[in-house]
Amino acid sequence: MSRTSLPTSWRSVLPHLDEPLPPDRSPESPAGGSDAGVSVNLPFALVRQSTQNREFWDIPAEVLDAYRSFRPTPLWRARRFEDAIGARVPIYVKYEGGNISGSHKLNTALAQAHYYAKAGVKELVTGTGAGQWGTALAAACTMFGLRCRVFMVGTSLQKKPYRGTLMRALGATVHASPSDLTDVAARVGGGVNSLALAIGEAVEYAGRTEGAAFCIGSGETYSILHQSVIGLETIEQLAELEATVDSVVGCVGAGSNFGGIALPFFADAATTGAECPRLVAAESSTTPKLTRGVYAYDKTDATGVSPMEAMYTIGSSYPIPDSHSAGLRFHGAAKVISAMRHRDQVTAQAVGQVEALEAGRAFTRSEMVLPAPESGHALAVAARLATDGGSDRGVVACVSGHGYLDLSAYQQLLDGELTAEPPAEQALVSAMDRLKPVQGLAVAGSGHHG
């Protein structure tokens, strides 16, 4: 195991992209029109981090002090896992589950709460799927003196009631989504359980509550910037071990975990001229935006009033099948991840929940760490790459969180009750056929990955 120093700056990938990210559009913009002036309810610091081509950003002292309670996080070579799956090359894992939220989410929650508190906000409102983000934001709000309100996907809250308990213990108010508090939930209907709806409820509630602001979990460019501490530490830790890898893997809901571990490798290669490892996003087969979706403008939530973003998406109207990886059940990928996917600078593989949890079980038995189901997707892709997937030098994968509040999923796996529900092709086509493709960007295949 290697432990390294705590980064004092975040590192942005934006200066190393060949062109700016496509601007957001208001929902009222005509098709094909440009609208870079969409107003957003964000502290200026977060706006700057999302738009400026500045590579290094100093981590505020208050956030850095909070990081010191759980960072740097460990990285180790998972030799027993390699033996269990018959790996041909080394597998290294970066573990982000050792904090109060149990996941990587706390890296950006602390930063976002800090900036909102500095901007005078009194309450942060958010939506959460598996509950990791909600827990992280509840903890961050406690640290920076803010109230916290969380709309959690209802089916996920039923499966993992102790997530709600933990958030309430941290001082947050928690609602199952759909709730009876918002117009968007009444309009969409009670049969829908998705992260887009939970986020939509949070957007609406925050918009009508004085002193409150909506705070998104992941996928925004600034949240991926904050997560760069994962990749920065990983690069240094691999160097300490004199290890090289040709594949970097992270699971993808919106993209902050994957972006956090992968994009610093891209920036490092762009700066040094070295060959960039293959950057592989592991997504759920129930929500295959990067493998079966389209690059188009789509809504980020169910309200229809938030800015439209350029993203790989399976359509915000698609009824995503239920699964134990609620954190991956988001219809779209982050703007920066999507732009890089469009240019073939990142790639993706879809994983069913049975394969993901089998990988998680093998990891538990071999490495004595219980991964979250979401992290099981990354381990499953790492196993593919390390066995017969073409990796020649080694794989590093991010275990984004622990699975101690996901034991019902593992119980179903042990009982043989778990199934996979990939979307039917026609259902995906129907959800995507009205979306407006992103125009005017360079063609795929122009990246400098190896």
Short mmCIF file of C-alpha atoms in Angstrom, two decimals:
data_model
loop_
_atom_site.label_atom_id
_atom_site.label_comp_id
_atom_site.label_asym_id
_atom_site.label_seq_id
_atom_site.Cartn_x
_atom_site.Cartn_y
_atom_site.Cartn_z
CA MET A 1 0.00 0.00 0.00
CA SER A 2 1.18 3.50 -0.78
CA ARG A 3 0.13 6.79 0.80
CA THR A 4 1.18 10.11 -0.60
CA SER A 5 0.85 13.81 0.10
CA LEU A 6 -2.44 15.67 -0.01
CA PRO A 7 -2.82 17.81 -3.15
CA THR A 8 -3.16 21.52 -2.38
CA SER A 9 -4.61 22.37 -5.82
CA TRP A 10 -7.31 20.89 -8.03
CA ARG A 11 -6.37 20.31 -11.69
CA SER A 12 -8.73 21.15 -14.55
CA VAL A 13 -8.76 19.33 -17.89
CA LEU A 14 -10.38 22.26 -19.73
CA PRO A 15 -7.09 23.86 -20.93
CA HIS A 16 -6.21 20.58 -22.64
CA LEU A 17 -9.39 20.19 -24.66
CA ASP A 18 -9.16 21.22 -28.29
CA GLU A 19 -12.22 23.47 -28.12
CA PRO A 20 -14.59 24.91 -25.49
CA LEU A 21 -17.48 22.86 -24.20
CA PRO A 22 -20.75 23.55 -26.03
CA PRO A 23 -22.69 26.31 -24.20
CA ASP A 24 -25.83 25.52 -22.25
CA ARG A 25 -29.16 26.56 -23.74
CA SER A 26 -32.35 27.71 -22.16
CA PRO A 27 -35.31 25.38 -22.74
CA GLU A 28 -36.93 28.10 -24.85
CA SER A 29 -34.01 28.41 -27.27
CA PRO A 30 -34.85 27.51 -30.83
CA ALA A 31 -33.34 24.35 -32.22
CA GLY A 32 -29.88 25.00 -33.47
CA GLY A 33 -29.70 28.40 -31.79
CA SER A 34 -27.02 29.61 -29.44
CA ASP A 35 -27.69 30.79 -25.93
CA ALA A 36 -24.65 31.20 -23.76
CA GLY A 37 -26.43 33.55 -21.42
CA VAL A 38 -28.46 31.09 -19.39
CA SER A 39 -28.54 32.29 -15.80
CA VAL A 40 -27.45 29.84 -13.14
CA ASN A 41 -27.85 29.98 -9.38
CA LEU A 42 -24.22 29.42 -8.53
CA PRO A 43 -21.55 31.16 -6.50
CA PHE A 44 -19.17 33.01 -8.82
CA ALA A 45 -16.29 30.81 -7.72
CA LEU A 46 -18.04 27.73 -9.11
CA VAL A 47 -18.95 29.54 -12.33
CA ARG A 48 -15.32 30.50 -12.83
CA GLN A 49 -14.15 26.94 -12.19
CA SER A 50 -16.58 25.71 -14.87
CA THR A 51 -15.70 28.20 -17.58
CA GLN A 52 -12.10 29.42 -17.29
CA ASN A 53 -9.22 27.66 -19.01
CA ARG A 54 -7.13 27.76 -15.87
CA GLU A 55 -5.41 24.49 -15.03
CA PHE A 56 -4.63 24.66 -11.29
CA TRP A 57 -6.99 25.98 -8.62
CA ASP A 58 -5.87 26.41 -5.01
CA ILE A 59 -8.01 24.39 -2.59
CA PRO A 60 -9.40 26.78 0.06
CA ALA A 61 -7.76 26.36 3.47
CA GLU A 62 -11.07 25.41 5.14
CA VAL A 63 -11.68 22.66 2.58
CA LEU A 64 -8.10 21.47 2.78
CA ASP A 65 -8.41 21.16 6.57
CA ALA A 66 -11.54 19.04 6.10
CA TYR A 67 -9.79 16.86 3.49
CA ARG A 68 -7.04 16.08 6.00
CA SER A 69 -9.48 13.98 8.05
CA PHE A 70 -9.72 11.38 5.26
CA ARG A 71 -7.18 12.18 2.52
CA PRO A 72 -4.93 11.05 0.99
CA THR A 73 -6.91 7.88 0.43
CA PRO A 74 -5.16 4.51 0.02
CA LEU A 75 -4.09 2.87 -3.23
CA TRP A 76 -2.89 -0.70 -3.35
CA ARG A 77 -2.23 -3.54 -5.75
CA ALA A 78 -5.11 -6.00 -5.38
CA ARG A 79 -3.07 -9.19 -5.73
CA ARG A 80 -5.65 -11.53 -4.20
CA PHE A 81 -8.36 -10.09 -6.44
CA GLU A 82 -6.05 -10.64 -9.40
CA ASP A 83 -5.68 -14.30 -8.39
CA ALA A 84 -9.43 -14.69 -7.88
CA ILE A 85 -10.29 -13.55 -11.40
CA GLY A 86 -7.23 -14.91 -13.21
CA ALA A 87 -5.79 -11.53 -14.16
CA ARG A 88 -2.87 -11.43 -16.62
CA VAL A 89 -1.76 -7.94 -15.53
CA PRO A 90 -1.67 -6.04 -12.22
CA ILE A 91 -4.81 -4.35 -10.89
CA TYR A 92 -4.46 -1.34 -8.60
CA VAL A 93 -7.38 0.10 -6.67
CA LYS A 94 -7.94 3.57 -5.26
CA TYR A 95 -10.37 3.45 -2.32
CA GLU A 96 -12.64 6.43 -1.60
CA GLY A 97 -14.99 4.80 0.95
CA GLY A 98 -13.18 5.74 4.15
CA ASN A 99 -15.07 8.86 5.20
CA ILE A 100 -18.41 9.67 6.85
CA SER A 101 -20.27 9.67 3.53
CA GLY A 102 -18.68 6.38 2.52
CA SER A 103 -17.81 7.64 -0.94
CA HIS A 104 -15.89 10.07 -3.14
CA LYS A 105 -18.84 12.48 -2.98
CA LEU A 106 -17.46 14.27 0.08
CA ASN A 107 -14.57 15.69 -2.01
CA THR A 108 -16.90 18.07 -3.84
CA ALA A 109 -19.63 18.37 -1.21
CA LEU A 110 -17.17 20.09 1.13
CA ALA A 111 -16.04 22.45 -1.61
CA GLN A 112 -19.57 23.29 -2.75
CA ALA A 113 -20.84 23.88 0.81
CA HIS A 114 -17.84 26.14 1.44
CA TYR A 115 -18.53 28.32 -1.61
CA TYR A 116 -22.29 28.52 -1.00
CA ALA A 117 -21.72 29.49 2.64
CA LYS A 118 -19.29 32.21 1.53
CA ALA A 119 -21.99 33.45 -0.89
CA GLY A 120 -24.49 33.89 1.96
CA VAL A 121 -26.74 30.88 1.32
CA LYS A 122 -28.42 29.46 4.44
CA GLU A 123 -29.82 26.14 3.16
CA LEU A 124 -28.76 23.70 0.44
CA VAL A 125 -31.33 21.49 -1.28
CA THR A 126 -30.40 18.51 -3.39
CA GLY A 127 -31.52 15.26 -4.99
CA THR A 128 -29.76 11.95 -4.43
CA GLY A 129 -30.02 8.46 -5.87
CA ALA A 130 -28.19 5.87 -3.78
CA GLY A 131 -27.84 8.37 -0.93
CA GLN A 132 -24.08 8.80 -1.02
CA TRP A 133 -24.33 12.35 -2.34
CA GLY A 134 -27.07 13.24 0.12
CA THR A 135 -24.97 11.94 2.99
CA ALA A 136 -21.92 13.82 1.78
CA LEU A 137 -23.82 17.08 1.46
CA ALA A 138 -25.43 16.62 4.88
CA ALA A 139 -21.97 16.22 6.39
CA ALA A 140 -20.56 19.18 4.48
CA CYS A 141 -23.48 21.42 5.49
CA THR A 142 -22.92 20.51 9.13
CA MET A 143 -19.27 21.47 8.80
CA PHE A 144 -20.00 24.87 7.21
CA GLY A 145 -23.10 25.81 9.24
CA LEU A 146 -25.78 25.32 6.57
CA ARG A 147 -29.19 23.67 6.72
CA CYS A 148 -29.58 20.70 4.36
CA ARG A 149 -32.67 19.22 2.65
CA VAL A 150 -32.44 16.03 0.56
CA PHE A 151 -34.90 14.47 -1.92
CA MET A 152 -33.86 10.81 -2.24
CA VAL A 153 -35.14 8.40 -4.91
CA GLY A 154 -37.97 6.64 -3.06
CA THR A 155 -37.22 3.06 -4.05
CA SER A 156 -33.60 3.54 -3.06
CA LEU A 157 -34.61 4.95 0.33
CA GLN A 158 -36.86 1.93 0.89
CA LYS A 159 -34.00 -0.45 0.12
CA LYS A 160 -31.48 1.51 2.19
CA PRO A 161 -33.37 3.16 5.07
CA TYR A 162 -30.20 3.65 7.08
CA ARG A 163 -28.95 6.10 4.47
CA GLY A 164 -31.87 8.27 5.52
CA THR A 165 -31.03 7.69 9.17
CA LEU A 166 -27.44 8.76 8.65
CA MET A 167 -28.45 11.91 6.78
CA ARG A 168 -30.92 12.82 9.53
CA ALA A 169 -28.28 12.13 12.18
CA LEU A 170 -26.11 14.67 10.39
CA GLY A 171 -28.92 17.20 10.63
CA ALA A 172 -30.53 16.96 7.19
CA THR A 173 -34.24 16.83 6.37
CA VAL A 174 -34.91 13.86 4.07
CA HIS A 175 -37.87 13.29 1.72
CA ALA A 176 -38.63 10.22 -0.39
CA SER A 177 -39.05 11.19 -4.06
CA PRO A 178 -41.66 11.44 -5.51
CA SER A 179 -42.87 13.54 -2.55
CA ASP A 180 -46.07 15.50 -2.04
CA LEU A 181 -44.13 18.76 -1.72
CA THR A 182 -43.59 19.76 -5.35
CA ASP A 183 -45.54 20.41 -8.51
CA VAL A 184 -43.05 18.50 -10.64
CA ALA A 185 -43.67 15.29 -8.70
CA ALA A 186 -47.43 15.73 -9.09
CA ARG A 187 -47.02 16.39 -12.79
CA VAL A 188 -44.70 13.48 -13.51
CA GLY A 189 -46.71 11.03 -11.44
CA GLY A 190 -46.07 8.65 -8.57
CA GLY A 191 -44.91 5.77 -10.74
CA VAL A 192 -41.59 7.41 -11.58
CA ASN A 193 -38.53 6.85 -9.44
CA SER A 194 -35.50 8.48 -10.95
CA LEU A 195 -32.65 10.72 -9.99
CA ALA A 196 -33.84 13.25 -12.57
CA LEU A 197 -37.13 13.59 -10.68
CA ALA A 198 -35.42 13.81 -7.28
CA ILE A 199 -33.20 16.56 -8.66
CA GLY A 200 -36.22 18.25 -10.22
CA GLU A 201 -37.97 18.32 -6.85
CA ALA A 202 -34.89 19.84 -5.25
CA VAL A 203 -34.63 22.48 -8.00
CA GLU A 204 -38.28 23.48 -7.55
CA TYR A 205 -38.15 23.50 -3.74
CA ALA A 206 -34.97 25.57 -3.63
CA GLY A 207 -36.35 28.01 -6.20
CA ARG A 208 -39.30 28.98 -4.04
CA THR A 209 -37.51 28.98 -0.65
CA GLU A 210 -35.81 32.16 0.55
CA GLY A 211 -32.19 31.72 1.53
CA ALA A 212 -32.00 28.31 -0.13
CA ALA A 213 -30.06 27.16 -3.18
CA PHE A 214 -30.10 24.00 -5.22
CA CYS A 215 -26.82 22.10 -5.01
CA ILE A 216 -26.16 19.40 -7.58
CA GLY A 217 -24.32 16.21 -6.76
CA SER A 218 -22.00 15.44 -9.58
CA GLY A 219 -21.47 15.88 -13.24
CA GLU A 220 -21.01 19.63 -13.29
CA THR A 221 -17.59 20.72 -14.49
CA TYR A 222 -16.68 22.24 -11.12
CA SER A 223 -17.57 19.05 -9.23
CA ILE A 224 -15.32 17.03 -11.55
CA LEU A 225 -12.58 19.59 -10.89
CA HIS A 226 -12.95 19.02 -7.13
CA GLN A 227 -12.75 15.26 -7.64
CA SER A 228 -9.38 15.62 -9.40
CA VAL A 229 -7.76 15.03 -6.01
CA ILE A 230 -8.46 11.32 -6.65
CA GLY A 231 -6.48 11.16 -9.87
CA LEU A 232 -3.71 13.47 -8.67
CA GLU A 233 -3.07 11.23 -5.68
CA THR A 234 -3.31 8.11 -7.87
CA ILE A 235 -0.66 9.35 -10.30
CA GLU A 236 1.73 10.08 -7.44
CA GLN A 237 1.00 6.81 -5.67
CA LEU A 238 1.58 4.74 -8.81
CA ALA A 239 4.89 6.55 -9.30
CA GLU A 240 5.87 5.72 -5.71
CA LEU A 241 5.19 2.07 -6.47
CA GLU A 242 7.09 2.36 -9.77
CA ALA A 243 3.96 1.00 -11.42
CA THR A 244 2.59 1.81 -14.87
CA VAL A 245 -0.92 1.19 -16.13
CA ASP A 246 -2.48 1.41 -19.57
CA SER A 247 -6.11 1.54 -18.40
CA VAL A 248 -7.90 3.79 -15.89
CA VAL A 249 -11.43 2.81 -14.84
CA GLY A 250 -14.20 4.50 -12.89
CA CYS A 251 -17.95 3.99 -12.70
CA VAL A 252 -20.21 6.63 -14.23
CA GLY A 253 -23.49 8.02 -13.00
CA ALA A 254 -23.10 11.60 -14.16
CA GLY A 255 -19.34 11.38 -14.20
CA SER A 256 -17.59 12.90 -11.18
CA ASN A 257 -16.00 9.70 -9.93
CA PHE A 258 -14.77 8.67 -13.37
CA GLY A 259 -13.67 12.21 -14.18
CA GLY A 260 -11.95 12.49 -10.82
CA ILE A 261 -9.66 9.55 -11.33
CA ALA A 262 -9.29 9.67 -15.13
CA LEU A 263 -8.98 13.28 -16.27
CA PRO A 264 -5.79 14.11 -14.34
CA PHE A 265 -4.14 11.32 -16.37
CA PHE A 266 -5.32 13.06 -19.55
CA ALA A 267 -4.02 16.44 -18.37
CA ASP A 268 -0.74 14.88 -17.29
CA ALA A 269 -0.24 13.22 -20.67
CA ALA A 270 -1.11 16.43 -22.51
CA THR A 271 1.49 18.32 -20.46
CA THR A 272 4.30 15.79 -20.58
CA GLY A 273 3.71 14.38 -24.06
CA ALA A 274 3.45 10.89 -22.63
CA GLU A 275 0.94 8.38 -23.92
CA CYS A 276 -2.35 8.66 -22.08
CA PRO A 277 -3.77 5.44 -20.64
CA ARG A 278 -7.08 4.22 -21.99
CA LEU A 279 -9.78 5.98 -19.91
CA VAL A 280 -12.73 3.62 -19.48
CA ALA A 281 -16.08 4.63 -18.02
CA ALA A 282 -18.04 1.75 -16.47
CA GLU A 283 -21.77 2.39 -16.68
CA SER A 284 -24.88 0.44 -15.75
CA SER A 285 -26.49 -1.56 -18.55
CA THR A 286 -29.83 -0.17 -17.30
CA THR A 287 -28.63 3.36 -18.14
CA PRO A 288 -26.30 3.04 -21.13
CA LYS A 289 -25.88 6.67 -22.16
CA LEU A 290 -22.23 6.40 -23.21
CA THR A 291 -22.58 3.06 -25.01
CA ARG A 292 -26.07 3.32 -26.53
CA GLY A 293 -27.07 6.97 -26.16
CA VAL A 294 -26.80 9.99 -28.45
CA TYR A 295 -24.80 13.23 -28.13
CA ALA A 296 -27.58 15.79 -27.88
CA TYR A 297 -29.03 18.64 -25.86
CA ASP A 298 -31.19 17.31 -23.02
CA LYS A 299 -32.62 18.25 -19.64
CA THR A 300 -30.63 17.52 -16.50
CA ASP A 301 -33.73 17.09 -14.36
CA ALA A 302 -37.46 16.58 -14.61
CA THR A 303 -38.58 20.21 -14.21
CA GLY A 304 -37.94 21.29 -17.78
CA VAL A 305 -36.82 24.76 -16.62
CA SER A 306 -33.12 24.08 -16.01
CA PRO A 307 -30.57 24.83 -18.76
CA MET A 308 -30.28 22.24 -21.51
CA GLU A 309 -26.82 20.71 -21.61
CA ALA A 310 -24.85 18.96 -24.37
CA MET A 311 -24.51 15.40 -23.16
CA TYR A 312 -24.53 11.76 -24.08
CA THR A 313 -28.03 10.75 -23.05
CA ILE A 314 -30.65 8.06 -23.38
CA GLY A 315 -33.33 10.74 -22.99
CA SER A 316 -34.53 12.37 -19.78
CA SER A 317 -37.99 10.91 -20.44
CA TYR A 318 -36.77 7.32 -20.48
CA PRO A 319 -38.18 5.28 -17.53
CA ILE A 320 -34.94 3.77 -16.24
CA PRO A 321 -35.36 0.20 -14.94
CA ASP A 322 -34.85 -0.29 -11.23
CA SER A 323 -31.47 -1.57 -10.05
CA HIS A 324 -29.28 -1.62 -6.97
CA SER A 325 -26.96 0.98 -8.42
CA ALA A 326 -29.11 4.06 -7.97
CA GLY A 327 -26.05 6.26 -8.23
CA LEU A 328 -25.64 5.19 -11.86
CA ARG A 329 -29.31 5.59 -12.81
CA PHE A 330 -28.95 9.03 -14.39
CA HIS A 331 -29.93 9.48 -18.01
CA GLY A 332 -27.03 11.70 -19.08
CA ALA A 333 -23.29 12.09 -18.67
CA ALA A 334 -21.42 15.23 -17.66
CA LYS A 335 -20.69 17.87 -20.29
CA VAL A 336 -16.93 17.41 -20.15
CA ILE A 337 -17.13 13.60 -20.13
CA SER A 338 -19.58 13.69 -23.05
CA ALA A 339 -17.41 16.04 -25.11
CA MET A 340 -14.40 13.80 -24.57
CA ARG A 341 -16.46 10.72 -25.45
CA HIS A 342 -17.55 12.45 -28.65
CA ARG A 343 -13.89 12.97 -29.55
CA ASP A 344 -12.89 9.41 -28.64
CA GLN A 345 -10.75 10.62 -25.74
CA VAL A 346 -12.62 8.36 -23.31
CA THR A 347 -14.38 5.09 -23.94
CA ALA A 348 -17.10 3.18 -22.12
CA GLN A 349 -18.38 -0.27 -21.26
CA ALA A 350 -21.78 -1.25 -19.86
CA VAL A 351 -22.12 -3.75 -17.02
CA GLY A 352 -25.19 -5.57 -15.70
CA GLN A 353 -25.86 -5.54 -11.97
CA VAL A 354 -25.30 -9.29 -11.58
CA GLU A 355 -21.81 -9.05 -13.08
CA ALA A 356 -21.11 -5.90 -11.02
CA LEU A 357 -22.12 -7.49 -7.73
CA GLU A 358 -20.28 -10.71 -8.55
CA ALA A 359 -17.16 -8.59 -9.05
CA GLY A 360 -17.92 -6.82 -5.78
CA ARG A 361 -18.32 -10.15 -4.00
CA ALA A 362 -15.02 -11.44 -5.41
CA PHE A 363 -13.34 -8.23 -4.26
CA THR A 364 -14.84 -8.58 -0.79
CA ARG A 365 -13.64 -12.15 -0.40
CA SER A 366 -10.17 -11.41 -1.71
CA GLU A 367 -9.39 -7.86 -0.52
CA MET A 368 -11.60 -7.66 2.61
CA VAL A 369 -13.26 -4.46 1.37
CA LEU A 370 -17.00 -4.41 0.58
CA PRO A 371 -17.54 -2.14 -2.45
CA ALA A 372 -20.73 -0.28 -3.27
CA PRO A 373 -22.70 -1.79 -6.17
CA GLU A 374 -21.71 1.23 -8.25
CA SER A 375 -18.05 0.51 -7.59
CA GLY A 376 -18.67 -3.11 -8.55
CA HIS A 377 -19.21 -1.89 -12.12
CA ALA A 378 -15.68 -0.44 -12.18
CA LEU A 379 -14.25 -3.65 -10.73
CA ALA A 380 -16.10 -5.72 -13.33
CA VAL A 381 -14.61 -3.65 -16.16
CA ALA A 382 -11.17 -3.81 -14.53
CA ALA A 383 -11.55 -7.60 -14.43
CA ARG A 384 -12.47 -7.68 -18.12
CA LEU A 385 -9.47 -5.56 -19.07
CA ALA A 386 -7.05 -7.49 -16.90
CA THR A 387 -8.12 -10.92 -18.15
CA ASP A 388 -8.86 -10.82 -21.85
CA GLY A 389 -9.64 -7.16 -22.49
CA GLY A 390 -6.37 -6.04 -23.99
CA SER A 391 -4.55 -4.42 -21.08
CA ASP A 392 -0.81 -5.11 -21.40
CA ARG A 393 0.67 -3.21 -18.47
CA GLY A 394 -1.95 -2.89 -15.78
CA VAL A 395 -5.26 -1.39 -14.70
CA VAL A 396 -6.15 1.10 -11.99
CA ALA A 397 -9.76 1.29 -10.84
CA CYS A 398 -11.52 3.61 -8.41
CA VAL A 399 -13.59 1.93 -5.72
CA SER A 400 -15.78 4.96 -5.25
CA GLY A 401 -17.48 3.91 -2.03
CA HIS A 402 -18.25 1.14 0.46
CA GLY A 403 -21.29 -1.12 0.35
CA TYR A 404 -22.19 -1.45 4.02
CA LEU A 405 -25.59 0.13 3.38
CA ASP A 406 -26.11 -2.01 0.26
CA LEU A 407 -26.15 -5.42 1.91
CA SER A 408 -29.69 -6.10 0.68
CA ALA A 409 -28.29 -6.12 -2.86
CA TYR A 410 -25.62 -8.63 -1.89
CA GLN A 411 -28.27 -10.71 -0.10
CA GLN A 412 -30.30 -10.88 -3.30
CA LEU A 413 -27.19 -11.93 -5.18
CA LEU A 414 -26.48 -14.70 -2.67
CA ASP A 415 -30.12 -15.83 -2.87
CA GLY A 416 -29.98 -15.97 -6.67
CA GLU A 417 -32.76 -13.38 -6.97
CA LEU A 418 -30.87 -10.71 -8.85
CA THR A 419 -31.60 -10.03 -12.50
CA ALA A 420 -30.41 -7.52 -15.10
CA GLU A 421 -32.83 -5.37 -17.07
CA PRO A 422 -31.11 -3.70 -20.02
CA PRO A 423 -33.38 -1.30 -21.91
CA ALA A 424 -35.21 -2.51 -24.98
CA GLU A 425 -33.90 -0.91 -28.17
CA GLN A 426 -37.27 0.52 -29.22
CA ALA A 427 -37.80 2.14 -25.82
CA LEU A 428 -34.45 3.89 -26.09
CA VAL A 429 -35.17 5.05 -29.63
CA SER A 430 -38.51 6.50 -28.52
CA ALA A 431 -36.89 8.40 -25.64
CA MET A 432 -34.16 9.85 -27.86
CA ASP A 433 -35.89 10.57 -31.15
CA ARG A 434 -36.90 14.16 -30.30
CA LEU A 435 -33.52 15.25 -28.96
CA LYS A 436 -31.48 17.83 -30.86
CA PRO A 437 -27.98 16.57 -31.78
CA VAL A 438 -24.97 18.68 -30.83
CA GLN A 439 -23.62 20.31 -33.97
CA GLY A 440 -20.36 21.89 -34.99
CA LEU A 441 -17.82 19.99 -32.91
CA ALA A 442 -14.76 18.19 -34.18
CA VAL A 443 -15.29 14.60 -35.20
CA ALA A 444 -14.50 11.64 -33.01
CA GLY A 445 -11.07 10.08 -33.12
CA SER A 446 -9.07 13.27 -32.61
CA GLY A 447 -7.96 12.50 -29.07
CA HIS A 448 -4.40 11.73 -28.04
CA HIS A 449 -5.12 8.73 -25.86
CA GLY A 450 -3.10 5.58 -26.36
#
